[in-house]
Amino acid sequence: MKKILWIVLLLIIIGGSIVFLTLKPKAASENNDTNGIEFNKSNNNENNETEQSENSKEYSKIELSDGILYAVDGEQLKSDFVLGDNYFDTTISDMYVNPEDYYDMNIEIEGMYLTDGTYTSVGRYSTSSLCAYCPAGYSFIEYQLDGEIDKELKAEEDWIKVIGKLRKGNDESSFYQDYFYIEALNIEIMNNKGNDTVNN
């Protein structure tokens, strides 16, 4: 009986990974160059770009003892909920399943900067792969900045801390399927890397 349950769980994880990979379109460029990344989704629509720039918030740069903080309007936020090393994978899965439990919080998540050239995420390597929307071996959540920062980040090398609100998106880039992301109000590029691998 246990063997059947493990097989069913494995099939669910593989199916979720396939769904995630088919819903997220590939980057236009196949060279995986992460320099000069734009932090907002765009559809090359001139009106949309103008609207975004008019509504963009300003990120102020603040030097901290443990890194460089980019904060919306210079405000360093306090966290209501910290996604730590324990239950990292489990909590990200729960955010996708029960997003309403997280909407009103300032969520803090720390991890590697991850990108496919189009989307930006914060996450870690995972030995349990509980996140059904993440490829095997990873656990992460997308984040979006409403504006740009002056630091070029390197995928799987830079360690970042993001504080923001959980939001639901549904647009052309997701083929009008719901997706969840963190609206980043603070992003800190940390001096030291943390635990890059989680197991629960």
mmCIF file with all atom_site columns, N, CA, C and O in Angstrom, residues 6-24 129-136:
data_model
loop_
_atom_site.group_PDB
_atom_site.id
_atom_site.type_symbol
_atom_site.label_atom_id
_atom_site.label_alt_id
_atom_site.label_comp_id
_atom_site.label_asym_id
_atom_site.label_entity_id
_atom_site.label_seq_id
_atom_site.pdbx_PDB_ins_code
_atom_site.Cartn_x
_atom_site.Cartn_y
_atom_site.Cartn_z
_atom_site.occupancy
_atom_site.B_iso_or_equiv
_atom_site.pdbx_formal_charge
_atom_site.auth_seq_id
_atom_site.auth_comp_id
_atom_site.auth_asym_id
_atom_site.auth_atom_id
_atom_site.pdbx_PDB_model_num
ATOM 1   N N  . TRP A 1 6   ? 3.468  6.106  -2.715  1.00 0.00 ? 6   TRP A N  1
ATOM 2   C CA . TRP A 1 6   ? 4.682  6.780  -3.188  1.00 0.00 ? 6   TRP A CA 1
ATOM 3   C C  . TRP A 1 6   ? 4.640  6.973  -4.701  1.00 0.00 ? 6   TRP A C  1
ATOM 4   O O  . TRP A 1 6   ? 5.054  8.008  -5.223  1.00 0.00 ? 6   TRP A O  1
ATOM 5   N N  . ILE A 1 7   ? 4.143  5.965  -5.416  1.00 0.00 ? 7   ILE A N  1
ATOM 6   C CA . ILE A 1 7   ? 4.047  6.074  -6.873  1.00 0.00 ? 7   ILE A CA 1
ATOM 7   C C  . ILE A 1 7   ? 3.070  7.171  -7.256  1.00 0.00 ? 7   ILE A C  1
ATOM 8   O O  . ILE A 1 7   ? 3.347  7.984  -8.143  1.00 0.00 ? 7   ILE A O  1
ATOM 9   N N  . VAL A 1 8   ? 1.912  7.234  -6.585  1.00 0.00 ? 8   VAL A N  1
ATOM 10  C CA . VAL A 1 8   ? 0.918  8.280  -6.848  1.00 0.00 ? 8   VAL A CA 1
ATOM 11  C C  . VAL A 1 8   ? 1.506  9.658  -6.567  1.00 0.00 ? 8   VAL A C  1
ATOM 12  O O  . VAL A 1 8   ? 1.357  10.590 -7.365  1.00 0.00 ? 8   VAL A O  1
ATOM 13  N N  . LEU A 1 9   ? 2.219  9.805  -5.442  1.00 0.00 ? 9   LEU A N  1
ATOM 14  C CA . LEU A 1 9   ? 2.844  11.089 -5.099  1.00 0.00 ? 9   LEU A CA 1
ATOM 15  C C  . LEU A 1 9   ? 3.866  11.497 -6.155  1.00 0.00 ? 9   LEU A C  1
ATOM 16  O O  . LEU A 1 9   ? 3.920  12.647 -6.582  1.00 0.00 ? 9   LEU A O  1
ATOM 17  N N  . LEU A 1 10  ? 4.665  10.544 -6.599  1.00 0.00 ? 10  LEU A N  1
ATOM 18  C CA . LEU A 1 10  ? 5.665  10.820 -7.633  1.00 0.00 ? 10  LEU A CA 1
ATOM 19  C C  . LEU A 1 10  ? 4.995  11.260 -8.928  1.00 0.00 ? 10  LEU A C  1
ATOM 20  O O  . LEU A 1 10  ? 5.437  12.216 -9.580  1.00 0.00 ? 10  LEU A O  1
ATOM 21  N N  . LEU A 1 11  ? 3.902  10.591 -9.314  1.00 0.00 ? 11  LEU A N  1
ATOM 22  C CA . LEU A 1 11  ? 3.180  10.972 -10.534 1.00 0.00 ? 11  LEU A CA 1
ATOM 23  C C  . LEU A 1 11  ? 2.597  12.376 -10.421 1.00 0.00 ? 11  LEU A C  1
ATOM 24  O O  . LEU A 1 11  ? 2.615  13.150 -11.385 1.00 0.00 ? 11  LEU A O  1
ATOM 25  N N  . ILE A 1 12  ? 2.106  12.746 -9.239  1.00 0.00 ? 12  ILE A N  1
ATOM 26  C CA . ILE A 1 12  ? 1.563  14.095 -9.023  1.00 0.00 ? 12  ILE A CA 1
ATOM 27  C C  . ILE A 1 12  ? 2.664  15.134 -9.173  1.00 0.00 ? 12  ILE A C  1
ATOM 28  O O  . ILE A 1 12  ? 2.495  16.167 -9.826  1.00 0.00 ? 12  ILE A O  1
ATOM 29  N N  . ILE A 1 13  ? 3.827  14.871 -8.582  1.00 0.00 ? 13  ILE A N  1
ATOM 30  C CA . ILE A 1 13  ? 4.955  15.820 -8.669  1.00 0.00 ? 13  ILE A CA 1
ATOM 31  C C  . ILE A 1 13  ? 5.407  15.970 -10.119 1.00 0.00 ? 13  ILE A C  1
ATOM 32  O O  . ILE A 1 13  ? 5.612  17.073 -10.606 1.00 0.00 ? 13  ILE A O  1
ATOM 33  N N  . ILE A 1 14  ? 5.551  14.856 -10.834 1.00 0.00 ? 14  ILE A N  1
ATOM 34  C CA . ILE A 1 14  ? 5.980  14.914 -12.234 1.00 0.00 ? 14  ILE A CA 1
ATOM 35  C C  . ILE A 1 14  ? 4.942  15.646 -13.073 1.00 0.00 ? 14  ILE A C  1
ATOM 36  O O  . ILE A 1 14  ? 5.282  16.510 -13.888 1.00 0.00 ? 14  ILE A O  1
ATOM 37  N N  . GLY A 1 15  ? 3.671  15.354 -12.851 1.00 0.00 ? 15  GLY A N  1
ATOM 38  C CA . GLY A 1 15  ? 2.599  16.030 -13.592 1.00 0.00 ? 15  GLY A CA 1
ATOM 39  C C  . GLY A 1 15  ? 2.583  17.519 -13.330 1.00 0.00 ? 15  GLY A C  1
ATOM 40  O O  . GLY A 1 15  ? 2.444  18.328 -14.248 1.00 0.00 ? 15  GLY A O  1
ATOM 41  N N  . GLY A 1 16  ? 2.771  17.914 -12.062 1.00 0.00 ? 16  GLY A N  1
ATOM 42  C CA . GLY A 1 16  ? 2.806  19.341 -11.715 1.00 0.00 ? 16  GLY A CA 1
ATOM 43  C C  . GLY A 1 16  ? 3.976  20.042 -12.376 1.00 0.00 ? 16  GLY A C  1
ATOM 44  O O  . GLY A 1 16  ? 3.859  21.168 -12.858 1.00 0.00 ? 16  GLY A O  1
ATOM 45  N N  . SER A 1 17  ? 5.120  19.367 -12.405 1.00 0.00 ? 17  SER A N  1
ATOM 46  C CA . SER A 1 17  ? 6.303  19.954 -13.047 1.00 0.00 ? 17  SER A CA 1
ATOM 47  C C  . SER A 1 17  ? 6.057  20.156 -14.537 1.00 0.00 ? 17  SER A C  1
ATOM 48  O O  . SER A 1 17  ? 6.415  21.188 -15.100 1.00 0.00 ? 17  SER A O  1
ATOM 49  N N  . ILE A 1 18  ? 5.444  19.181 -15.192 1.00 0.00 ? 18  ILE A N  1
ATOM 50  C CA . ILE A 1 18  ? 5.157  19.294 -16.621 1.00 0.00 ? 18  ILE A CA 1
ATOM 51  C C  . ILE A 1 18  ? 4.189  20.437 -16.870 1.00 0.00 ? 18  ILE A C  1
ATOM 52  O O  . ILE A 1 18  ? 4.384  21.239 -17.789 1.00 0.00 ? 18  ILE A O  1
ATOM 53  N N  . VAL A 1 19  ? 3.139  20.550 -16.048 1.00 0.00 ? 19  VAL A N  1
ATOM 54  C CA . VAL A 1 19  ? 2.173  21.644 -16.189 1.00 0.00 ? 19  VAL A CA 1
ATOM 55  C C  . VAL A 1 19  ? 2.872  22.987 -16.030 1.00 0.00 ? 19  VAL A C  1
ATOM 56  O O  . VAL A 1 19  ? 2.675  23.903 -16.823 1.00 0.00 ? 19  VAL A O  1
ATOM 57  N N  . PHE A 1 20  ? 3.726  23.113 -15.019 1.00 0.00 ? 20  PHE A N  1
ATOM 58  C CA . PHE A 1 20  ? 4.439  24.383 -14.796 1.00 0.00 ? 20  PHE A CA 1
ATOM 59  C C  . PHE A 1 20  ? 5.292  24.742 -15.994 1.00 0.00 ? 20  PHE A C  1
ATOM 60  O O  . PHE A 1 20  ? 5.281  25.865 -16.464 1.00 0.00 ? 20  PHE A O  1
ATOM 61  N N  . LEU A 1 21  ? 6.037  23.775 -16.487 1.00 0.00 ? 21  LEU A N  1
ATOM 62  C CA . LEU A 1 21  ? 6.948  24.049 -17.594 1.00 0.00 ? 21  LEU A CA 1
ATOM 63  C C  . LEU A 1 21  ? 6.205  24.389 -18.878 1.00 0.00 ? 21  LEU A C  1
ATOM 64  O O  . LEU A 1 21  ? 6.693  25.178 -19.683 1.00 0.00 ? 21  LEU A O  1
ATOM 65  N N  . THR A 1 22  ? 5.012  23.822 -19.082 1.00 0.00 ? 22  THR A N  1
ATOM 66  C CA . THR A 1 22  ? 4.264  24.151 -20.292 1.00 0.00 ? 22  THR A CA 1
ATOM 67  C C  . THR A 1 22  ? 3.526  25.469 -20.171 1.00 0.00 ? 22  THR A C  1
ATOM 68  O O  . THR A 1 22  ? 3.271  26.126 -21.173 1.00 0.00 ? 22  THR A O  1
ATOM 69  N N  . LEU A 1 23  ? 3.178  25.901 -18.953 1.00 0.00 ? 23  LEU A N  1
ATOM 70  C CA . LEU A 1 23  ? 2.470  27.168 -18.786 1.00 0.00 ? 23  LEU A CA 1
ATOM 71  C C  . LEU A 1 23  ? 3.396  28.368 -18.878 1.00 0.00 ? 23  LEU A C  1
ATOM 72  O O  . LEU A 1 23  ? 3.001  29.439 -19.277 1.00 0.00 ? 23  LEU A O  1
ATOM 73  N N  . LYS A 1 24  ? 4.642  28.229 -18.467 1.00 0.00 ? 24  LYS A N  1
ATOM 74  C CA . LYS A 1 24  ? 5.602  29.332 -18.514 1.00 0.00 ? 24  LYS A CA 1
ATOM 75  C C  . LYS A 1 24  ? 6.313  29.292 -19.859 1.00 0.00 ? 24  LYS A C  1
ATOM 76  O O  . LYS A 1 24  ? 7.050  28.364 -20.152 1.00 0.00 ? 24  LYS A O  1
ATOM 77  N N  . SER A 1 129 ? 11.282 18.308 -3.391  1.00 0.00 ? 129 SER A N  1
ATOM 78  C CA . SER A 1 129 ? 10.498 18.733 -4.561  1.00 0.00 ? 129 SER A CA 1
ATOM 79  C C  . SER A 1 129 ? 8.993  18.703 -4.292  1.00 0.00 ? 129 SER A C  1
ATOM 80  O O  . SER A 1 129 ? 8.225  18.145 -5.073  1.00 0.00 ? 129 SER A O  1
ATOM 81  N N  . LEU A 1 130 ? 8.576  19.328 -3.195  1.00 0.00 ? 130 LEU A N  1
ATOM 82  C CA . LEU A 1 130 ? 7.154  19.360 -2.851  1.00 0.00 ? 130 LEU A CA 1
ATOM 83  C C  . LEU A 1 130 ? 6.388  20.399 -3.658  1.00 0.00 ? 130 LEU A C  1
ATOM 84  O O  . LEU A 1 130 ? 5.171  20.327 -3.780  1.00 0.00 ? 130 LEU A O  1
ATOM 85  N N  . CYS A 1 131 ? 7.081  21.402 -4.183  1.00 0.00 ? 131 CYS A N  1
ATOM 86  C CA . CYS A 1 131 ? 6.421  22.447 -4.965  1.00 0.00 ? 131 CYS A CA 1
ATOM 87  C C  . CYS A 1 131 ? 5.992  21.876 -6.312  1.00 0.00 ? 131 CYS A C  1
ATOM 88  O O  . CYS A 1 131 ? 6.828  21.582 -7.169  1.00 0.00 ? 131 CYS A O  1
ATOM 89  N N  . ALA A 1 132 ? 4.683  21.718 -6.489  1.00 0.00 ? 132 ALA A N  1
ATOM 90  C CA . ALA A 1 132 ? 4.157  21.098 -7.711  1.00 0.00 ? 132 ALA A CA 1
ATOM 91  C C  . ALA A 1 132 ? 4.358  21.972 -8.937  1.00 0.00 ? 132 ALA A C  1
ATOM 92  O O  . ALA A 1 132 ? 4.305  21.489 -10.061 1.00 0.00 ? 132 ALA A O  1
ATOM 93  N N  . TYR A 1 133 ? 4.601  23.270 -8.739  1.00 0.00 ? 133 TYR A N  1
ATOM 94  C CA . TYR A 1 133 ? 4.748  24.196 -9.860  1.00 0.00 ? 133 TYR A CA 1
ATOM 95  C C  . TYR A 1 133 ? 6.218  24.472 -10.181 1.00 0.00 ? 133 TYR A C  1
ATOM 96  O O  . TYR A 1 133 ? 6.510  25.302 -11.040 1.00 0.00 ? 133 TYR A O  1
ATOM 97  N N  . CYS A 1 134 ? 7.126  23.809 -9.482  1.00 0.00 ? 134 CYS A N  1
ATOM 98  C CA . CYS A 1 134 ? 8.557  24.029 -9.679  1.00 0.00 ? 134 CYS A CA 1
ATOM 99  C C  . CYS A 1 134 ? 9.169  22.811 -10.365 1.00 0.00 ? 134 CYS A C  1
ATOM 100 O O  . CYS A 1 134 ? 8.742  21.691 -10.123 1.00 0.00 ? 134 CYS A O  1
ATOM 101 N N  . PRO A 1 135 ? 10.203 23.024 -11.186 1.00 0.00 ? 135 PRO A N  1
ATOM 102 C CA . PRO A 1 135 ? 10.886 21.868 -11.760 1.00 0.00 ? 135 PRO A CA 1
ATOM 103 C C  . PRO A 1 135 ? 11.544 21.033 -10.661 1.00 0.00 ? 135 PRO A C  1
ATOM 104 O O  . PRO A 1 135 ? 11.869 21.562 -9.601  1.00 0.00 ? 135 PRO A O  1
ATOM 105 N N  . ALA A 1 136 ? 11.757 19.776 -10.935 1.00 0.00 ? 136 ALA A N  1
ATOM 106 C CA . ALA A 1 136 ? 12.372 18.880 -9.949  1.00 0.00 ? 136 ALA A CA 1
ATOM 107 C C  . ALA A 1 136 ? 13.705 19.443 -9.485  1.00 0.00 ? 136 ALA A C  1
ATOM 108 O O  . ALA A 1 136 ? 14.496 19.932 -10.275 1.00 0.00 ? 136 ALA A O  1
#
